[in-house]
């Protein structure tokens, strides 16, 4: 019929309250890292976020400005 649209789907977009991805080591751990919350920006932010995470894991210099790395840190959502 004209009103039948067929099957419908709904999805949740994995994003954060500030719309910035989360990337880095969880505070208080030695080997738990997260990289998530890209929302609609995964294709544009995943490459540099991956570089950031790899450098963190390997103990290398941060490939992005410290101010940006801080904005991606999992600790920004820690309760104070």
C-alpha positions as MATLAB code, in Angstrom:
seq = 'XXXXXXXXXXXXXXXXXXXXXXXXXXXXXXXXXXXXXXXXXXXXXXXXXXXXXXXXXXXXXXXXXXXXXXXXXXXXXXXX';
ca = [
       0.000    0.000    0.000;
       1.068    3.620   -0.384;
       1.507    4.052    3.385;
       3.695    0.947    3.838;
       7.339    2.009    4.225;
       8.620   -1.513    4.872;
      10.999   -2.467    7.656;
      12.512    0.325    9.730;
      15.749    0.472   11.688;
      17.104    2.652   14.433;
      20.710    3.027   15.584;
      22.567    4.670   18.419;
      25.593    6.724   17.475;
      28.523    6.143   19.826;
      29.469    9.662   20.775;
      30.419   11.612   23.892;
      28.692   14.573   25.559;
      31.343   16.952   24.166;
      31.345   15.294   20.700;
      35.094   14.518   20.956;
      36.401   10.937   20.819;
      38.000    9.288   23.832;
      41.548    7.998   23.363;
      44.194    7.054   25.879;
      45.123    5.006   28.905;
      42.629    4.759   31.726;
      44.010    6.454   34.808;
      45.029    4.044   37.554;
      45.818    1.224   35.107;
      48.984    0.141   33.352;
      47.539   -1.534   30.312;
      43.929   -0.563   29.678;
      43.487    1.818   26.766;
      40.308    3.101   25.156;
      39.586    4.502   21.719;
      35.885    5.178   21.161;
      33.115    7.766   20.937;
      33.783    8.915   17.380;
      30.152    9.567   16.535;
      29.873   10.812   12.960;
      33.534   11.901   12.868;
      35.295    8.530   12.782;
      36.623    8.811    9.237;
      38.185   12.191    9.953;
      39.462   11.688   13.516;
      40.334    7.980   13.682;
      43.729    8.223   11.904;
      45.252   10.832   14.221;
      43.544    9.280   17.240;
      45.141    5.944   16.299;
      48.546    7.654   16.066;
      47.976    9.190   19.502;
      47.031    5.848   21.022;
      49.958    4.007   19.382;
      52.427    6.622   20.651;
      50.956    6.381   24.157;
      51.221    2.579   24.176;
      54.781    2.611   22.795;
      55.934    5.371   25.165;
      56.747    7.715   22.263;
      56.276   11.461   21.956;
      52.711   12.619   21.457;
      52.079   13.294   17.737;
      49.504   16.021   18.407;
      49.521   19.198   20.504;
      49.231   18.502   24.230;
      46.110   20.678   24.425;
      44.315   18.436   21.904;
      45.546   15.235   23.572;
      44.084   16.519   26.845;
      40.708   17.105   25.122;
      40.699   13.435   24.002;
      41.762   11.989   27.369;
      39.417    9.517   29.105;
      40.130   11.393   32.350;
      38.103   14.400   31.196;
      34.974   12.539   32.296;
      36.376   11.423   35.668;
      34.378   12.493   38.694;
      36.167   15.195   40.649;
];
